Coordinates of C-alpha atoms and ligand atoms in Angstrom, one line a residue:
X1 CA 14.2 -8.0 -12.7
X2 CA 15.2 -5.9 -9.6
X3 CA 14.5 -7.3 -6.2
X4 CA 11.1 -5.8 -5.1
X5 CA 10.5 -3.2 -1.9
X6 CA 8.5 -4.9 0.7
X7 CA 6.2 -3.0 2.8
X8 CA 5.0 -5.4 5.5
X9 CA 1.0 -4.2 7.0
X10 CA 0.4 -3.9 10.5
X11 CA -3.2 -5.0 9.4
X12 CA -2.5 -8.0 10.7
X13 CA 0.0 -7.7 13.7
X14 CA -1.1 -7.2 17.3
X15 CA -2.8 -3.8 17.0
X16 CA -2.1 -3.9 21.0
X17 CA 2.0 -3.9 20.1
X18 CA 2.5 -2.0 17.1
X19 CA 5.8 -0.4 18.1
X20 CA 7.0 -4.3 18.5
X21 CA 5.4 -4.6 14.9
X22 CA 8.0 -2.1 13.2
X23 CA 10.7 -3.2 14.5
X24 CA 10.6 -6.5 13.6
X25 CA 10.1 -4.8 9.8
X26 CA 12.9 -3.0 10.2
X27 CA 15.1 -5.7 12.0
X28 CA 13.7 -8.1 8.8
X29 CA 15.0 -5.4 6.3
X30 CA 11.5 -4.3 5.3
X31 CA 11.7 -0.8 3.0
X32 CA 8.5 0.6 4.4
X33 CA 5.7 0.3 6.6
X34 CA 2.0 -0.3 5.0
X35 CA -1.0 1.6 7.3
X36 CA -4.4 0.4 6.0
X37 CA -6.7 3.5 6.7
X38 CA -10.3 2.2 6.9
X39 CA -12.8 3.8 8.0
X40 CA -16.1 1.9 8.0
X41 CA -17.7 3.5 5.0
X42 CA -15.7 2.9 1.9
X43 CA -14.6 -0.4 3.3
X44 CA -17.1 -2.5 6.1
X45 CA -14.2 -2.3 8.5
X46 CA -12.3 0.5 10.9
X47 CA -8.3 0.5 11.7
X48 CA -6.5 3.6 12.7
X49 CA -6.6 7.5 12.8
X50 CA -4.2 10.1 12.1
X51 CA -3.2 10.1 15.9
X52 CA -2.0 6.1 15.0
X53 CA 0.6 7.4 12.3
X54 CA 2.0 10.4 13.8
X55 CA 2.6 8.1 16.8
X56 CA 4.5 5.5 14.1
X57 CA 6.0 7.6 12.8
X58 CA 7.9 8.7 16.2
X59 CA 8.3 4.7 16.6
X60 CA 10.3 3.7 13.2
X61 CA 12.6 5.1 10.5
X62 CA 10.9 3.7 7.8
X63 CA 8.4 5.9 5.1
X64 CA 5.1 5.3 6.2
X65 CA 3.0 4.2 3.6
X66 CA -0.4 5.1 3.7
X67 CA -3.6 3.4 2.1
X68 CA -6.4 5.6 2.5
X69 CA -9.8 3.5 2.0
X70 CA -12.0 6.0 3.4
X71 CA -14.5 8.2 1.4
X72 CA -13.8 11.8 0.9
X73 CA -10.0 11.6 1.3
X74 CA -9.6 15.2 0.7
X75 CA -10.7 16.1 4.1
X76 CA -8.2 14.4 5.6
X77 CA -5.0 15.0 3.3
X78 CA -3.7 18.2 6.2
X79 CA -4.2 15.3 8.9
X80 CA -2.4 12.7 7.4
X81 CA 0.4 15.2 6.1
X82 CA 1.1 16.4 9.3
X83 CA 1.1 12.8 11.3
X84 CA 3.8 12.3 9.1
X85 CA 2.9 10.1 5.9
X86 CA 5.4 9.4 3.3
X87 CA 2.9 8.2 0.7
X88 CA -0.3 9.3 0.6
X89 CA -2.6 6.8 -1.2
X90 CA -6.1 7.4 -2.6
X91 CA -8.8 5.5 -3.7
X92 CA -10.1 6.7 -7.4
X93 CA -13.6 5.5 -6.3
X94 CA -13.1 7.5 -3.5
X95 CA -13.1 10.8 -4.0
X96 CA -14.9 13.5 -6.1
X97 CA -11.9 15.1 -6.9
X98 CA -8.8 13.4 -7.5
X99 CA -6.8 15.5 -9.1
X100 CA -7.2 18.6 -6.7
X101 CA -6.4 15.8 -4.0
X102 CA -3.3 14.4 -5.8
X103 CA -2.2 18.0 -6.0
X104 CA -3.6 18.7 -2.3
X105 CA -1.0 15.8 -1.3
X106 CA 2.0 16.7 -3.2
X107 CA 2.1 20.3 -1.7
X108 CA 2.2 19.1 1.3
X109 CA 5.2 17.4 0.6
X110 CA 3.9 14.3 0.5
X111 CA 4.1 11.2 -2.3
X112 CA 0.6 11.1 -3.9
X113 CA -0.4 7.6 -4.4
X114 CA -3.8 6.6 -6.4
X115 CA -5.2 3.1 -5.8
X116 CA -8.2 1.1 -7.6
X117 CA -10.5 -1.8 -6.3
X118 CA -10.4 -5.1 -8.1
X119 CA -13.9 -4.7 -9.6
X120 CA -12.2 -0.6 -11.5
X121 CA -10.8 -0.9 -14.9
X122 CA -7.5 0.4 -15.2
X123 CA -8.5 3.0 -17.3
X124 CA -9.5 4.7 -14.0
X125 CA -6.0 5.7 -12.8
X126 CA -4.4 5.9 -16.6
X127 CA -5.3 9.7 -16.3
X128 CA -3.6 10.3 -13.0
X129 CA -0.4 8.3 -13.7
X130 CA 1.6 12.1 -14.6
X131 CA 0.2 13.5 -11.2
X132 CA 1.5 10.3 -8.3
X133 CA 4.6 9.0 -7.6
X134 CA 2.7 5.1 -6.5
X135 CA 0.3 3.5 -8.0
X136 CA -1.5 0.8 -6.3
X137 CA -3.3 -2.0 -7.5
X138 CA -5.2 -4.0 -5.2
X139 CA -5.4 -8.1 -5.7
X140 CA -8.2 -8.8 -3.1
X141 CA -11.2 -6.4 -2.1
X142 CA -10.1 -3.9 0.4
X143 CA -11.3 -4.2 4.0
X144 CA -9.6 -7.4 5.9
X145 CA -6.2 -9.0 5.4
X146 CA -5.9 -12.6 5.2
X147 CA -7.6 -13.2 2.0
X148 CA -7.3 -15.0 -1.4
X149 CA -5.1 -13.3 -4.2
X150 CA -7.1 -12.4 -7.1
X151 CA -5.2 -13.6 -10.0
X152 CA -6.6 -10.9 -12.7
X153 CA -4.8 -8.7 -11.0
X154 CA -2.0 -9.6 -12.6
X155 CA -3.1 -8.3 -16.3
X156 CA -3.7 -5.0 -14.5
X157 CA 0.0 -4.6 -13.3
X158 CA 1.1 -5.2 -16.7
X159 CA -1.0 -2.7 -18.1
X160 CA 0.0 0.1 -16.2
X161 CA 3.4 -1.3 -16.1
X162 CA 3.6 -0.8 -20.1
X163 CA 1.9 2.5 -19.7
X164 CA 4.2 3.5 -16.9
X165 CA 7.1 2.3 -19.3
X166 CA 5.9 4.1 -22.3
X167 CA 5.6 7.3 -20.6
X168 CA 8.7 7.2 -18.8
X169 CA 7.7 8.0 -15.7
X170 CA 9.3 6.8 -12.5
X171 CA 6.4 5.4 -10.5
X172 CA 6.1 2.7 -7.8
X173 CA 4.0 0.5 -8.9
X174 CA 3.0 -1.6 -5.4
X175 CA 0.6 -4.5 -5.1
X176 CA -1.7 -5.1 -2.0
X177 CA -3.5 -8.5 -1.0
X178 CA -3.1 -11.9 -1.2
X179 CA 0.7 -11.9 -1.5
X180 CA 2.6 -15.0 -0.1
X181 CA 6.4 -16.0 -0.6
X182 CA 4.8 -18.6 -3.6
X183 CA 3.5 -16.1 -5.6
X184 CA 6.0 -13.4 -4.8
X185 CA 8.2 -13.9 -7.9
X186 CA 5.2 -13.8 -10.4
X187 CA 4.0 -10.4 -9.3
X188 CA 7.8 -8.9 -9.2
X189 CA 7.8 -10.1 -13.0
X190 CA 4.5 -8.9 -13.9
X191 CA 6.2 -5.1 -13.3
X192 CA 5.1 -4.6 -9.5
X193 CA 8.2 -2.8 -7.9
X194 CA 6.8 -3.0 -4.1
X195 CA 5.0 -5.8 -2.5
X196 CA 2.3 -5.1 0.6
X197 CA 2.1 -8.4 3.1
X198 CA 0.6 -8.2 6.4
X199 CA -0.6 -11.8 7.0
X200 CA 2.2 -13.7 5.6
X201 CA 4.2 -11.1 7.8
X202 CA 2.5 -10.9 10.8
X203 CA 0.6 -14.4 10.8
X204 CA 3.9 -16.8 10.5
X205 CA 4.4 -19.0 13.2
X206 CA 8.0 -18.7 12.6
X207 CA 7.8 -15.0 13.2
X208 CA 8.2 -11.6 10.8
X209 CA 11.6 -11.5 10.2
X210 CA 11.7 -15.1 9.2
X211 CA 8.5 -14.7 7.2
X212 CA 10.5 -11.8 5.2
X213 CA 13.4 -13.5 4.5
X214 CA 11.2 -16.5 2.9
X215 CA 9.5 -13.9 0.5
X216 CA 13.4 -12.6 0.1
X217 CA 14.5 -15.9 -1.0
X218 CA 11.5 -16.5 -3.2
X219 CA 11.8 -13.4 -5.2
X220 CA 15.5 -13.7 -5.4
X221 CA 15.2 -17.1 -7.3
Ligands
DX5_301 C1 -6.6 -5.0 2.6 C2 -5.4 -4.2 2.9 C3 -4.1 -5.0 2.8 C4 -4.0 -6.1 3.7 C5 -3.1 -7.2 3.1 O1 -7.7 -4.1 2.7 O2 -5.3 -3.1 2.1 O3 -3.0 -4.1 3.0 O4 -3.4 -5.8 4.9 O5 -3.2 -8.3 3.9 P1 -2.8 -9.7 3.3 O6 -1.3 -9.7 2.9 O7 -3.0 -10.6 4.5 O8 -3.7 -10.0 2.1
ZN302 ZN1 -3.4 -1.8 2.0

């Protein structure tokens, strides 16, 4: 098993120093930066704008990777491009076309990503797997950080590992929610080649670059 990205998300540093937040991800060795786009509608709480990740983005070296949970994502692929997004992740449930938005991202040279809430089959993004270089699979239900890992979640990253695997296609395949240094290893092995963790991050009293080098030393064995 090769040592998992981490993405650290600023969902739950201090939204008041944010520019303090990436560093410390990039002083702990983080790979990327996780921005959770929310937008009140598709999830019951609100975070950031375009205007936040074009202003990251002048803060860090590190790819910007962008969860959209906000209905109707196509309007706002040109936005996003332009801030300055690395990945561009969707929501299947999200958007009335997501192939033309997949496609929408990519020529903006962008990395189309497609996610999928706990409660949607994986059959949902199966179709899409060809058209995205992530794929996404949420453990907890989008909307706050902080909570409880769901441990189905697990079946579904081996699924679209082995379809990922029997297609041969080269796709991250990142997990959000729920993620702590003890159960670190177990979704590395499931197939999950990136790792989202904002509270374990952000939230450890011993501080973020500590708090990555324990989920460093637990995947590493
Ligand atoms: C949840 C977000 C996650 C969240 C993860 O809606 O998509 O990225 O920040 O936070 P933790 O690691 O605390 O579950
Ligand atoms: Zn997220």
């Amino acid at each position: 098993m090769a040592e998992p990205k981490f993405a650290p998300s600023i969902l739950s540093a201090d939204f008041a120093r944010l520019a303090d937040a990436v560093k410390a991800a990039e002083q702990a060795g983080a790979d990327w930066v996780h921005v959770d786009v929310m937008d009140g509608h598709f999830v019951p709480n609100l975070t950031f704008g375009p205007k936040m990740v074009a202003d990251l983005h002048k803060a860090t070296r590190l790819p910007l990777d962008v969860h959209l949970m906000i209905d109707r994502p196509e309007d706002w692929v040109d936005r996003y491009a332009s801030a300055g997004a690395t990945y561009l992740t969707i929501h299947v449930e999200a958007s009335n076309d997501v192939p033309g938005t997949l496609q929408a991202i990519r020529s903006r040279g962008v990395r189309p990503g497609i996610t999928l809430n706990p409660e949607t089959g994986v059959d949902a993004v199966l179709p899409h797997l060809g058209a995205v270089d992530l794929v996404l699979v949420m453990s907890v239900r989008p909307g706050f950080g902080g909570q409880k890992f769901i441990e189905g979640s697990l079946d579904k990253v081996r699924a679209i590992r082995a379809a990922l695997d029997q297609r041969r296609l080269a796709v991250e395949l990142e997990v959000d929610g729920g993620i702590k240094p003890n159960n670190a290893a177990r979704v590395a092995a499931a197939g999950a080649t990136v790792l989202v963790a904002g509270s374990a991050i952000y939230e450890d009293p011993d501080g973020p670059v500590a708090a990555l080098a324990k989920f460093k030393r637990a995947v590493l064995g």
